[in-house]
Structures are given as structure tokens and as C-alpha cells.
Amino acid sequence: MRTGDDVMAAVVGALFPVRCAGCGRPGGPVCAGCAAGLRPPPALAIPAELDGWVAAFAYEGVARELVARVKYRNERGALPWLADAMARALPSHPGPEAVVTWAPASSDRRRRSGFDHGELLARAVARRLRLRSARLLVRDAGPPQTGLGRAARGPGPRLRPAGAGARGATVVLVDDVVTTGATIGAAARALRHGGAVRVVAVTAAATPPRPR
Ligand SMILES: [Zn+2]
């Protein structure tokens, strides 16, 4: 389904050709050769708060660059591509009544970048699944998770339900990269407090475990 955002991405793409995140060749966010080199995510340890979690890719190389384009530079060409891959990563459709949401960025981060990449990804994934997307979580002030070491991330961001939208719902939680699972775990806890009956996460990438 093409929507206003997708059409805008196409117009911007025609004016400023999108280049491959791997080799720089013009024509799209990832060329066929670089796409073939994308690696599947590592085996995921699913946080207890979640009923399931899938990721499209291992967070390395081209996948890392694609996420950076969406997260830091708001290059819209990468967004539809990643959203397609994320929707395809789900083993089955979560059901026609499911709601897609995201863990909101900190207000600092949002102010700096002018957009919330998690929201953009969630809305794009929802369109591909033909599901509703809704802001089901509120983030209270606290340190941003990006840039903190693994230990300092602790229990994750301070999230709470936004209204009653999660009550009785199956929720598809969208995020860009998962490292420790602290953010998606905190988000799933808050969604359950809000009454969600089932929470599955879909992320663009997952960080491979570090060698010891
Ligand atoms: Zn390439």
C-alpha cells in the first residue's frame, strides 16, 4: 500500500538519488549484491515480558548503516526498505486487531533530531501489515539509552501506558536496534500494565553477542 510518506520518499528519491548503504551505488538504499551479504540476527534471548521477538538482521555492516540513515540522518529511502524487511521477519501475521506501537525517544533526542525514528518505523511497519499504529507509551525524563554502556542501561527507559489503547490488545512493538533488551523489556512491561494481553517485538536489527 503506497501512502503519502511513501510517495514523498519516491519524490525525494527522484531529486536526490538514494545510494546503497554498503557500496554507494545509486539506485536504492541497498543494492542486490549488498543485500545478499546482510546476515540474519543472532539467536535472540527473548525478554520475559515479551511473547515473541524477531529481528530482520544482525546489527553490523550494511544493516548498521541503514539503521543510522533512519535514526540519525532521517534519510527516508532507507525507511521503507527496512520496514519491508521487518514485516517479512514476522513468522505470522499478528492478527487483524493487533496494534503497532513504539518506545518513544527521549524528549531531548526528539528535540535535537526533530523526529522520532521509532515512530516512523512503527508507522511504516503498520502500513505493510495493514494494521493500526498508535502511540501507546509515554516516556518520562531519564537518561537516553543510546551511548550508555550495557551496565548503565539498567532497567531501561521510564515508560508508562499512554491512555487505555493497549487494554485487551495484541501489541506489535517496533524498535530499531536491540542490544540488551532493556528498552523492549521496559516497553512490554508498561504495555502489560496498560492491559495488553500479548506483546511481540519486531526490530530492524539485533546486536550480536560480544565474544568473551
Ligand atoms: Zn551495494
Coordinates of C-alpha atoms and ligand atoms in Angstrom, one line a residue:
M1 CA 0.0 0.0 0.0
R2 CA 1.5 3.3 -1.0
T3 CA 0.8 6.2 1.3
G4 CA 1.7 9.9 1.5
D5 CA 5.0 9.1 3.2
D6 CA 5.9 6.5 0.6
V7 CA 5.1 8.9 -2.3
M8 CA 7.1 11.6 -0.6
A9 CA 10.0 9.2 -0.3
A10 CA 9.7 8.5 -4.0
V11 CA 9.7 12.2 -4.9
V12 CA 12.7 12.9 -2.7
G13 CA 14.4 9.8 -4.1
A14 CA 14.0 11.2 -7.6
L15 CA 15.5 14.5 -6.7
F16 CA 18.4 13.1 -4.6
P17 CA 19.2 9.6 -5.8
V18 CA 19.4 7.2 -2.9
R19 CA 22.7 5.4 -2.7
C20 CA 23.4 1.9 -1.4
A21 CA 24.3 1.8 2.3
G22 CA 27.0 -0.7 1.5
C23 CA 28.8 0.3 -1.7
G24 CA 27.4 3.7 -2.5
R25 CA 26.0 2.7 -5.9
P26 CA 23.0 4.9 -6.8
G27 CA 19.6 3.3 -7.3
G28 CA 18.3 2.3 -3.9
P29 CA 19.1 2.1 -0.2
V30 CA 20.7 -1.4 -0.7
C31 CA 21.8 -2.9 -4.0
A32 CA 21.2 -6.6 -4.7
G33 CA 24.8 -7.5 -4.0
C34 CA 25.0 -5.8 -0.6
A35 CA 21.5 -7.1 0.3
A36 CA 22.8 -10.7 -0.3
G37 CA 25.6 -10.0 2.3
L38 CA 23.2 -9.0 5.1
R39 CA 23.4 -11.5 7.9
P40 CA 20.4 -12.9 9.9
P41 CA 20.1 -11.8 13.5
P42 CA 21.8 -13.8 16.2
A43 CA 19.8 -16.2 18.3
L44 CA 17.6 -13.9 20.4
A45 CA 17.1 -14.3 24.2
I46 CA 13.5 -13.1 24.4
P47 CA 13.0 -10.9 27.5
A48 CA 10.4 -12.5 29.8
E49 CA 7.9 -9.6 29.3
L50 CA 7.6 -10.5 25.7
D51 CA 5.6 -13.2 23.9
G52 CA 8.0 -13.1 21.0
W53 CA 10.7 -11.1 19.3
V54 CA 12.1 -11.2 15.8
A55 CA 14.7 -9.0 14.2
A56 CA 15.4 -8.6 10.5
F57 CA 19.2 -8.5 10.6
A58 CA 22.4 -8.7 12.7
Y59 CA 23.4 -5.2 13.6
E60 CA 26.6 -4.9 11.7
G61 CA 27.9 -3.6 8.3
V62 CA 25.3 -2.6 5.9
A63 CA 22.4 -3.1 8.4
R64 CA 24.2 -0.8 10.8
E65 CA 24.5 1.9 8.1
L66 CA 20.8 1.5 7.1
V67 CA 19.7 2.0 10.7
A68 CA 22.0 5.0 11.1
R69 CA 20.4 6.6 8.0
V70 CA 16.9 6.3 9.6
K71 CA 18.0 7.1 13.1
Y72 CA 20.4 10.0 12.8
R73 CA 20.0 11.4 9.3
N74 CA 16.3 10.8 8.6
E75 CA 17.1 9.5 5.1
R76 CA 13.7 8.3 4.2
G77 CA 14.9 6.0 1.4
A78 CA 16.1 3.5 4.0
L79 CA 12.9 3.6 6.0
P80 CA 10.5 1.7 3.6
W81 CA 13.2 -0.8 2.8
L82 CA 13.8 -1.6 6.5
A83 CA 10.1 -1.6 7.2
D84 CA 9.6 -4.2 4.4
A85 CA 12.3 -6.4 5.9
M86 CA 10.8 -6.1 9.4
A87 CA 7.3 -7.0 8.3
R88 CA 8.7 -10.0 6.5
A89 CA 10.7 -11.1 9.6
L90 CA 7.4 -11.9 11.5
P91 CA 6.7 -15.6 11.3
S92 CA 3.0 -15.0 11.0
H93 CA 0.6 -12.0 10.8
P94 CA -0.2 -10.9 14.4
G95 CA -3.9 -10.7 13.6
P96 CA -6.2 -8.0 12.2
E97 CA -6.9 -6.4 15.5
A98 CA -3.3 -6.0 16.6
V99 CA -1.9 -2.5 17.2
V100 CA 1.6 -1.4 16.3
T101 CA 3.5 0.9 18.6
W102 CA 7.0 2.0 19.6
A103 CA 9.1 3.0 22.5
P104 CA 9.1 6.8 22.3
A105 CA 12.5 8.6 22.0
S106 CA 13.5 10.8 24.9
S107 CA 12.2 14.4 24.5
D108 CA 15.8 15.6 24.3
R109 CA 16.6 13.4 21.4
R110 CA 13.3 14.3 19.7
R111 CA 14.0 17.9 20.1
R112 CA 17.5 17.6 18.7
S113 CA 16.6 15.5 15.6
G114 CA 13.1 16.8 15.0
F115 CA 11.6 13.4 14.6
D116 CA 11.2 10.1 16.4
H117 CA 12.7 7.4 14.2
G118 CA 10.9 4.7 16.2
E119 CA 7.6 6.2 15.4
L120 CA 8.4 6.5 11.7
L121 CA 9.5 2.8 11.6
A122 CA 6.4 1.7 13.5
R123 CA 4.0 3.6 11.2
A124 CA 5.8 2.2 8.2
V125 CA 5.7 -1.4 9.5
A126 CA 2.0 -1.0 10.4
R127 CA 1.2 0.1 6.9
R128 CA 2.9 -3.0 5.5
L129 CA 0.9 -5.3 7.9
R130 CA -2.3 -3.3 7.2
L131 CA -2.6 -2.6 11.0
R132 CA -3.4 0.4 13.0
S133 CA -0.5 2.2 14.7
A134 CA -0.9 4.2 17.8
R135 CA 1.1 5.9 20.5
L136 CA 0.6 3.6 23.4
L137 CA 3.6 4.6 25.6
V138 CA 4.8 7.8 27.3
R139 CA 8.4 8.2 28.2
D140 CA 9.3 10.1 31.3
A141 CA 12.6 12.0 31.7
G142 CA 15.6 9.9 32.3
P143 CA 19.0 9.4 30.6
P144 CA 18.8 8.4 26.9
Q145 CA 19.8 4.7 26.4
T146 CA 22.0 5.4 23.3
G147 CA 25.5 6.0 24.4
L148 CA 25.2 4.4 27.8
G149 CA 27.3 1.3 28.4
R150 CA 25.5 -2.0 28.7
A151 CA 25.7 -1.9 32.5
A152 CA 24.4 1.7 32.8
R153 CA 21.3 0.9 30.7
G154 CA 20.0 -1.0 33.7
P155 CA 16.2 -1.4 33.7
G156 CA 15.7 0.6 30.5
P157 CA 13.9 3.9 29.9
R158 CA 11.0 5.0 32.1
L159 CA 7.9 4.1 30.2
R160 CA 4.2 4.1 31.1
P161 CA 1.0 3.5 29.2
A162 CA -0.5 6.4 27.3
G163 CA -4.2 6.1 27.9
A164 CA -6.2 2.9 27.6
G165 CA -5.2 2.0 24.0
A166 CA -3.3 -1.2 25.0
R167 CA -6.2 -2.7 27.0
G168 CA -7.1 -6.2 25.8
A169 CA -4.8 -5.7 22.7
T170 CA -2.2 -7.7 20.9
V171 CA 0.6 -5.2 20.5
V172 CA 3.4 -5.3 18.0
L173 CA 6.3 -3.3 19.5
V174 CA 8.7 -1.8 16.9
D175 CA 12.2 -0.7 17.7
D176 CA 15.3 -0.1 15.6
V177 CA 18.2 -1.9 17.3
V178 CA 18.1 -4.1 20.4
T179 CA 21.3 -4.6 22.4
T180 CA 20.5 -5.7 25.9
G181 CA 16.7 -5.9 25.5
A182 CA 16.3 -3.3 28.3
T183 CA 14.2 -1.0 26.2
I184 CA 11.8 -3.5 24.6
G185 CA 11.5 -5.2 28.0
A186 CA 10.6 -1.9 29.7
A187 CA 8.2 -1.1 26.9
A188 CA 6.5 -4.6 27.1
R189 CA 6.1 -4.2 30.9
A190 CA 4.4 -0.8 30.5
L191 CA 2.2 -2.2 27.8
R192 CA 1.1 -5.0 30.1
H193 CA 0.4 -2.6 32.9
G194 CA -1.8 -0.8 30.3
G195 CA -3.7 -4.1 29.8
A196 CA -2.0 -5.6 26.7
V197 CA -2.7 -9.3 26.5
R198 CA 0.1 -10.1 24.1
V199 CA 3.2 -8.2 23.1
V200 CA 5.5 -9.2 20.3
A201 CA 8.5 -7.2 19.3
V202 CA 9.9 -6.7 15.8
T203 CA 13.2 -4.9 15.4
A204 CA 15.3 -3.9 12.5
A205 CA 18.4 -5.3 14.0
A206 CA 19.9 -7.1 17.0
T207 CA 23.4 -6.8 18.2
P208 CA 25.4 -10.0 18.1
P209 CA 26.7 -11.0 21.5
R210 CA 30.3 -9.9 22.1
P211 CA 32.9 -12.6 22.2
R212 CA 34.1 -13.2 25.8
Ligands
ZN1 ZN 25.7 -2.0 -2.6

